[in-house]
Amino acid sequence: MQQSTLAWLGGCDVVYLVFCLGVSAYTISHVLAKSADKWPVLNPTGFEVIGIKGRVEFAKAAGNLIEKGRQMFPQQPYHMITDTCDLLILPPKFAEGIRNNPDLNFIGSIVEDFHATIPGFEPFRDGREDELTKTVVKKQLTKLLNQVTEPLSVEADFALRHHFGTSTGEDRQKVEGIRVFEEILDVVARISTKVFFGSELCRNEECLKITKNYTVDSFIAAYILRIFPKPLRHIAHWFLPQCQTIRQQFAESKKLIMPVIQARRTLRRRMQVEGIPTPDFNDAIDWFDHEGKGEPYDEASCQLGLSMAAIHTTTDLLIETMQNIMLHPELVEYLRKEIFQVLGAEGWKKTSLYNLKLVDSVVKESQRLRLSAMSMLPAIPEELP
């Protein structure tokens, strides 16, 4: 019996046998792990291990799945297979408890979902392990909001006139034939680039093109790469056209950003030697260098990552808000009246933003109703069990 078994093994393709045994073992462990979990699965995939079916179904009908989960499991955790992974969804009552939990890492979930360790996706990781970008946003952007409000309003005026013109004559015909998403994306990119990349690059068409396109293309590339099992992603990305595109865009962004950063640093050193006060540029280039405290960090990743995050979320929210106003045209007169009253009396200041109460309410309600706001707050444990 033993000899016949050895003879049979000797006649088989050893590699194929090992592969089959490995897949079988993984499948069994995968199924057993799922069966041992006490929380229900909203959209089970059966014996499918890779989970492509579940990811595709989520991509096609995410809104329906989220609503289904809210109805079926309103007060208990449950699993949902998404386009990124198998997520454990917690009821809203747990939100406050996990929001500041040090054992949950929001940045870690971004790194995981958007392949930040793969070339081309570097902007999805914080340019340094000490979360430098988070520090810049908290300590610089928020603090200096009053100083950047007016420059942003000037750039917004330029961007709106550049894309939409005025409300009369030929410009009105131009507005009636626009593609809203593309135009709003471009406007938001121009305004964001002003405060992030500074005056040197805010109207550089090549920089605007890269910033805008990377924001869209990187999400597409990340989605396509998620179709592949994790062990294969570090190989597959070299051959995917979408990943090749964002690698090229990131390389080109470095060529544009780094000379400006180096010129700023050279100017600052020279002025310090000469005893001349260094100017405040009030943009992210200076903020990162200030908070970096002389320690190395990935400048291009930080700059492009911060800009990308702002462009993606702002464009999404602005379009959603505009759509809601179109659905409720009775709001237009009241919104205009408030804007004229506040800006006519104060101009563009930080306090003006606080006094635009109706505008703020409309934006916040649109944000509340957004599908992405309904879904989830992603985070991963610092240490997996």
Coordinates of C-alpha atoms in Angstrom, one line a residue:
M1 CA 0.0 0.0 0.0
Q2 CA 2.8 2.4 1.0
Q3 CA 4.7 1.7 -2.2
S4 CA 1.7 2.2 -4.4
T5 CA 1.0 5.5 -2.7
L6 CA 4.6 6.7 -3.3
A7 CA 4.4 5.6 -6.9
W8 CA 1.3 7.6 -7.4
L9 CA 2.8 10.7 -5.8
G10 CA 5.9 10.2 -8.0
G11 CA 3.8 10.3 -11.1
C12 CA 2.1 13.6 -10.2
D13 CA 3.1 17.1 -10.8
V14 CA 4.5 18.1 -7.4
V15 CA 3.9 21.8 -7.9
Y16 CA 0.3 21.3 -8.9
L17 CA -0.2 19.0 -5.9
V18 CA 1.2 21.5 -3.5
F19 CA -0.9 24.3 -5.0
C20 CA -4.1 22.3 -4.6
L21 CA -3.3 21.4 -1.1
G22 CA -2.5 25.0 -0.2
V23 CA -5.7 26.3 -1.8
S24 CA -7.7 23.6 0.0
A25 CA -6.2 24.4 3.3
Y26 CA -6.8 28.1 2.9
T27 CA -10.4 27.5 1.8
I28 CA -11.1 25.3 4.8
S29 CA -9.5 27.8 7.2
H30 CA -11.4 30.6 5.6
V31 CA -14.8 28.9 5.9
L32 CA -14.1 27.8 9.5
A33 CA -13.1 31.3 10.5
K34 CA -16.3 32.7 9.0
S35 CA -18.4 30.0 10.7
A36 CA -16.8 30.8 14.1
D37 CA -17.6 34.5 13.9
K38 CA -20.7 35.3 15.9
W39 CA -21.7 38.3 13.8
P40 CA -23.9 37.8 10.7
V41 CA -22.7 38.5 7.2
L42 CA -25.0 40.8 5.2
N43 CA -23.8 39.6 1.7
P44 CA -22.2 36.2 2.1
T45 CA -20.1 34.8 -0.8
G46 CA -20.4 31.2 0.1
F47 CA -17.3 29.1 -0.6
E48 CA -15.7 31.8 -2.8
V49 CA -12.3 32.6 -1.2
I50 CA -11.0 35.5 -3.3
G51 CA -14.2 37.4 -2.9
I52 CA -14.4 39.0 -6.4
K53 CA -18.2 38.4 -6.6
G54 CA -18.8 40.3 -3.3
R55 CA -16.6 43.2 -4.4
V56 CA -18.3 43.6 -7.7
E57 CA -21.8 43.4 -6.1
F58 CA -20.8 46.1 -3.6
A59 CA -19.5 48.3 -6.4
K60 CA -22.7 47.9 -8.3
A61 CA -25.2 48.4 -5.5
A62 CA -23.4 49.9 -2.5
G63 CA -26.3 52.1 -1.5
N64 CA -28.8 49.3 -1.5
L65 CA -26.5 47.1 0.5
I66 CA -25.9 49.8 3.1
E67 CA -29.7 50.4 3.5
K68 CA -30.3 46.7 3.7
G69 CA -27.8 46.4 6.5
R70 CA -29.4 49.4 8.4
Q71 CA -32.8 47.7 8.2
M72 CA -31.7 44.1 9.0
F73 CA -29.2 44.9 11.8
P74 CA -30.1 48.3 13.2
Q75 CA -28.6 47.7 16.7
Q76 CA -26.0 45.0 16.2
P77 CA -22.6 44.6 14.4
Y78 CA -22.5 42.7 11.1
H79 CA -20.1 41.9 8.4
M80 CA -20.3 43.4 4.9
I81 CA -18.2 42.3 1.9
T82 CA -17.1 45.6 0.2
D83 CA -14.9 46.5 -2.7
T84 CA -12.0 46.8 -0.3
C85 CA -12.4 43.9 2.2
D86 CA -14.6 42.2 4.7
L87 CA -15.7 45.0 7.0
L88 CA -17.3 44.7 10.5
I89 CA -20.0 47.4 10.5
L90 CA -20.8 48.9 13.9
P91 CA -24.1 50.6 14.8
P92 CA -24.0 54.4 15.2
K93 CA -24.2 54.1 19.0
F94 CA -20.5 52.9 19.0
A95 CA -19.2 55.9 16.9
E96 CA -18.3 58.1 19.8
G97 CA -16.6 55.2 21.7
I98 CA -14.3 54.3 18.8
R99 CA -13.7 57.8 17.4
N100 CA -10.7 58.5 19.6
N101 CA -9.7 54.9 20.4
P102 CA -5.9 54.8 20.1
D103 CA -6.0 51.1 19.1
L104 CA -7.8 52.0 15.9
N105 CA -5.9 53.5 13.1
F106 CA -7.7 55.5 10.4
I107 CA -4.5 56.2 8.5
G108 CA -3.8 52.5 8.5
S109 CA -7.1 51.8 6.8
I110 CA -6.3 54.3 4.1
V111 CA -2.9 52.7 3.6
E112 CA -4.5 49.3 3.4
D113 CA -7.4 50.2 1.1
F114 CA -5.4 52.4 -1.3
H115 CA -2.2 50.3 -1.6
A116 CA 0.0 53.0 -0.2
T117 CA 3.0 50.8 -0.1
I118 CA 2.9 50.2 -3.9
P119 CA 4.7 52.7 -6.3
G120 CA 2.4 55.4 -7.6
F121 CA 0.1 55.3 -4.5
E122 CA 2.6 57.1 -2.2
P123 CA 0.3 60.1 -1.6
F124 CA -2.2 57.8 0.2
R125 CA 0.3 57.4 3.1
D126 CA 1.2 60.2 5.4
G127 CA 4.6 61.4 4.3
R128 CA 6.1 60.4 7.7
E129 CA 5.4 57.9 10.4
D130 CA 4.5 60.6 12.9
E131 CA 1.5 61.7 10.9
L132 CA 3.0 64.9 9.7
T133 CA 0.0 65.7 7.4
K134 CA -2.4 65.4 10.3
T135 CA -0.3 67.8 12.3
V136 CA -0.2 70.4 9.5
V137 CA -3.9 70.3 9.1
K138 CA -4.6 70.7 12.8
K139 CA -1.9 73.2 13.7
Q140 CA -1.5 75.2 10.5
L141 CA -4.4 75.1 8.2
T142 CA -7.1 75.5 10.9
K143 CA -5.1 78.2 12.7
L144 CA -4.4 80.2 9.6
L145 CA -7.8 80.0 8.1
N146 CA -8.4 83.7 8.6
Q147 CA -5.3 84.5 6.6
V148 CA -6.1 82.3 3.7
T149 CA -9.8 83.1 3.4
E150 CA -9.3 86.2 1.3
P151 CA -6.6 84.8 -1.1
L152 CA -8.9 81.8 -1.6
S153 CA -11.9 84.0 -2.4
V154 CA -9.8 85.9 -5.0
E155 CA -8.7 82.6 -6.6
A156 CA -12.3 81.4 -6.5
D157 CA -13.4 84.5 -8.3
F158 CA -10.8 83.9 -11.0
A159 CA -11.6 80.2 -11.3
L160 CA -15.4 80.8 -11.6
R161 CA -15.0 83.5 -14.3
H162 CA -12.4 81.4 -16.1
H163 CA -14.8 78.4 -16.3
F164 CA -18.3 79.9 -16.3
G165 CA -17.8 83.5 -17.4
T166 CA -20.5 86.0 -16.5
S167 CA -24.3 85.5 -16.5
T168 CA -25.0 87.4 -19.7
G169 CA -24.5 87.0 -23.5
E170 CA -22.3 84.3 -24.8
D171 CA -21.2 83.2 -21.3
R172 CA -24.8 82.2 -20.5
Q173 CA -24.8 79.9 -23.5
K174 CA -21.4 78.5 -22.4
V175 CA -22.8 77.7 -18.9
E176 CA -25.8 76.0 -20.4
G177 CA -23.6 73.5 -22.2
I178 CA -21.1 72.5 -19.6
R179 CA -20.3 69.2 -18.0
V180 CA -20.8 69.9 -14.3
F181 CA -18.4 67.4 -12.7
E182 CA -15.4 68.3 -14.9
E183 CA -15.9 72.0 -14.5
I184 CA -16.4 71.8 -10.7
L185 CA -13.5 69.5 -10.3
D186 CA -11.3 72.0 -12.2
V187 CA -12.5 74.9 -10.1
V188 CA -11.9 73.1 -6.8
A189 CA -8.4 72.0 -8.0
R190 CA -7.5 75.6 -8.8
I191 CA -8.7 76.9 -5.4
S192 CA -7.0 74.1 -3.5
T193 CA -3.8 74.4 -5.3
K194 CA -3.6 78.1 -4.3
V195 CA -3.3 77.2 -0.6
F196 CA -1.4 74.0 -0.9
F197 CA 1.1 74.6 -3.7
G198 CA 1.4 78.4 -3.4
S199 CA 1.3 81.2 -5.9
E200 CA 4.1 79.7 -7.9
L201 CA 2.0 76.7 -9.0
C202 CA -1.6 77.6 -8.5
R203 CA -2.1 78.7 -12.1
N204 CA 0.4 76.4 -13.6
E205 CA -1.8 74.4 -16.1
E206 CA 0.4 71.3 -16.0
C207 CA 0.3 71.2 -12.2
L208 CA -3.4 71.7 -12.2
K209 CA -3.8 68.9 -14.7
I210 CA -1.7 66.5 -12.7
T211 CA -3.4 67.3 -9.4
K212 CA -6.9 67.0 -10.9
N213 CA -6.2 63.8 -12.9
Y214 CA -4.3 62.1 -10.1
T215 CA -7.3 62.6 -7.8
V216 CA -9.6 60.7 -10.3
D217 CA -7.1 58.2 -11.8
S218 CA -5.7 57.1 -8.4
F219 CA -9.1 56.1 -7.2
I220 CA -9.8 54.2 -10.4
A221 CA -6.4 52.4 -10.2
A222 CA -7.0 51.5 -6.5
Y223 CA -10.4 50.0 -7.3
I224 CA -9.1 47.9 -10.2
L225 CA -6.1 46.7 -8.2
R226 CA -8.4 45.6 -5.4
I227 CA -9.8 42.9 -7.7
F228 CA -6.6 41.1 -7.3
P229 CA -5.8 39.1 -4.2
K230 CA -3.4 41.0 -1.9
P231 CA -0.3 38.7 -2.5
L232 CA -0.6 39.4 -6.3
R233 CA -1.1 43.2 -6.1
H234 CA 2.6 44.0 -5.8
I235 CA 3.1 42.2 -9.1
A236 CA -0.1 43.1 -10.9
H237 CA 0.4 46.9 -10.6
W238 CA 3.4 46.9 -12.9
F239 CA 1.3 45.7 -15.8
L240 CA -2.0 47.6 -15.2
P241 CA -2.3 50.7 -17.4
Q242 CA -4.1 52.6 -14.7
C243 CA -1.3 52.0 -12.2
Q244 CA 1.3 53.0 -14.9
T245 CA -0.6 56.2 -15.4
I246 CA -0.6 57.3 -11.8
R247 CA 3.1 56.3 -11.4
Q248 CA 3.9 58.7 -14.3
Q249 CA 1.7 61.4 -12.8
F250 CA 3.4 61.2 -9.4
A251 CA 6.8 61.4 -11.0
E252 CA 5.8 64.5 -13.0
S253 CA 4.3 66.1 -9.9
K254 CA 7.7 65.7 -8.2
K255 CA 9.4 67.5 -11.1
L256 CA 7.1 70.4 -10.6
I257 CA 6.9 70.6 -6.8
M258 CA 10.5 69.9 -5.7
P259 CA 12.1 72.9 -7.5
V260 CA 9.6 75.3 -5.7
I261 CA 10.3 73.7 -2.4
Q262 CA 14.1 73.8 -2.9
A263 CA 13.9 77.5 -4.0
R264 CA 11.9 78.4 -0.9
R265 CA 14.5 76.7 1.4
T266 CA 17.4 78.4 -0.4
L267 CA 15.6 81.8 0.0
R268 CA 14.9 81.1 3.7
R269 CA 18.5 80.2 4.4
R270 CA 19.9 83.2 2.6
M271 CA 17.6 85.6 4.4
Q272 CA 18.5 84.1 7.7
V273 CA 22.2 84.6 7.0
E274 CA 21.6 88.2 6.0
G275 CA 19.4 88.8 9.1
I276 CA 16.3 89.6 7.0
P277 CA 12.9 88.4 8.3
T278 CA 11.7 85.5 6.2
P279 CA 8.3 86.0 4.5
D280 CA 5.2 84.1 5.4
F281 CA 3.8 82.4 2.3
N282 CA 0.8 80.9 4.1
D283 CA 0.7 77.8 2.1
A284 CA 1.3 74.0 2.7
I285 CA 4.8 74.2 1.3
D286 CA 5.9 76.3 4.2
W287 CA 3.6 74.5 6.7
F288 CA 5.1 71.1 6.0
D289 CA 8.7 72.5 6.3
H290 CA 7.8 74.3 9.6
E291 CA 6.2 71.2 11.2
G292 CA 8.8 68.9 9.7
K293 CA 11.4 70.6 12.0
G294 CA 14.3 69.8 9.7
E295 CA 13.6 66.0 9.7
P296 CA 13.3 64.3 6.3
Y297 CA 9.8 63.6 4.9
D298 CA 8.3 62.7 1.5
E299 CA 7.6 66.3 0.2
A300 CA 5.8 65.3 -3.0
S301 CA 3.6 62.7 -1.3
C302 CA 2.6 65.1 1.4
Q303 CA 1.7 67.9 -1.0
L304 CA -0.2 65.7 -3.5
G305 CA -1.9 63.7 -0.8
L306 CA -3.2 66.8 1.0
S307 CA -4.4 68.3 -2.2
M308 CA -6.0 65.1 -3.4
A309 CA -7.9 64.6 -0.2
A310 CA -9.3 68.2 -0.4
I311 CA -10.2 68.0 -4.1
H312 CA -12.0 64.7 -3.8
T313 CA -14.1 65.5 -0.8
T314 CA -14.8 69.1 -1.7
T315 CA -15.8 68.3 -5.3
D316 CA -18.1 65.5 -4.1
L317 CA -19.8 67.7 -1.4
L318 CA -20.1 70.8 -3.7
I319 CA -21.8 68.9 -6.4
E320 CA -24.1 67.2 -3.9
T321 CA -25.0 70.6 -2.4
M322 CA -25.7 72.1 -5.8
Q323 CA -28.0 69.2 -6.7
N324 CA -29.9 69.6 -3.4
I325 CA -30.4 73.3 -4.1
M326 CA -31.7 72.5 -7.6
L327 CA -34.2 70.1 -6.0
H328 CA -35.3 72.9 -3.7
P329 CA -35.1 76.1 -5.8
E330 CA -37.1 78.0 -3.1
L331 CA -33.8 78.1 -1.2
V332 CA -32.0 80.2 -3.8
E333 CA -33.5 83.6 -2.9
Y334 CA -32.8 83.1 0.8
L335 CA -29.2 81.9 0.2
R336 CA -28.5 84.9 -2.1
K337 CA -30.0 87.3 0.5
E338 CA -27.8 86.0 3.3
I339 CA -24.6 86.0 1.1
F340 CA -25.2 89.6 0.0
Q341 CA -25.9 90.7 3.6
V342 CA -22.9 89.0 5.2
L343 CA -20.3 89.7 2.5
G344 CA -21.6 93.2 1.9
A345 CA -21.0 94.1 5.5
E346 CA -17.8 92.1 6.3
G347 CA -16.2 91.0 3.1
W348 CA -14.4 87.7 3.1
K349 CA -13.1 87.0 6.6
K350 CA -13.1 84.0 8.9
T351 CA -16.0 85.5 10.8
S352 CA -18.0 85.7 7.6
L353 CA -18.0 82.0 7.3
Y354 CA -19.5 81.7 10.8
N355 CA -22.2 84.2 9.9
L356 CA -23.3 82.4 6.7
K357 CA -25.6 80.3 8.9
L358 CA -28.1 79.3 6.2
V359 CA -25.4 78.4 3.7
D360 CA -23.7 76.4 6.5
S361 CA -26.9 74.5 7.2
V362 CA -27.5 73.6 3.6
V363 CA -24.0 72.3 3.2
K364 CA -24.1 70.3 6.4
E365 CA -27.5 68.8 5.5
S366 CA -26.1 67.8 2.1
Q367 CA -23.1 66.3 3.8
R368 CA -25.4 64.3 6.1
L369 CA -27.4 63.0 3.2
R370 CA -24.4 62.0 1.2
L371 CA -24.1 58.2 0.6
S372 CA -20.4 58.2 1.8
A373 CA -21.4 59.9 5.0
M374 CA -24.1 57.3 5.6
S375 CA -21.7 54.4 5.2
M376 CA -18.9 53.9 7.6
L377 CA -15.9 55.3 9.5
P378 CA -13.0 52.9 8.5
A379 CA -10.3 51.9 10.8
I380 CA -8.0 49.0 11.5
P381 CA -6.6 47.7 14.7
E382 CA -3.0 48.6 15.5
E383 CA -2.4 44.9 16.2
L384 CA -4.4 42.2 14.5
P385 CA -5.3 39.1 16.7

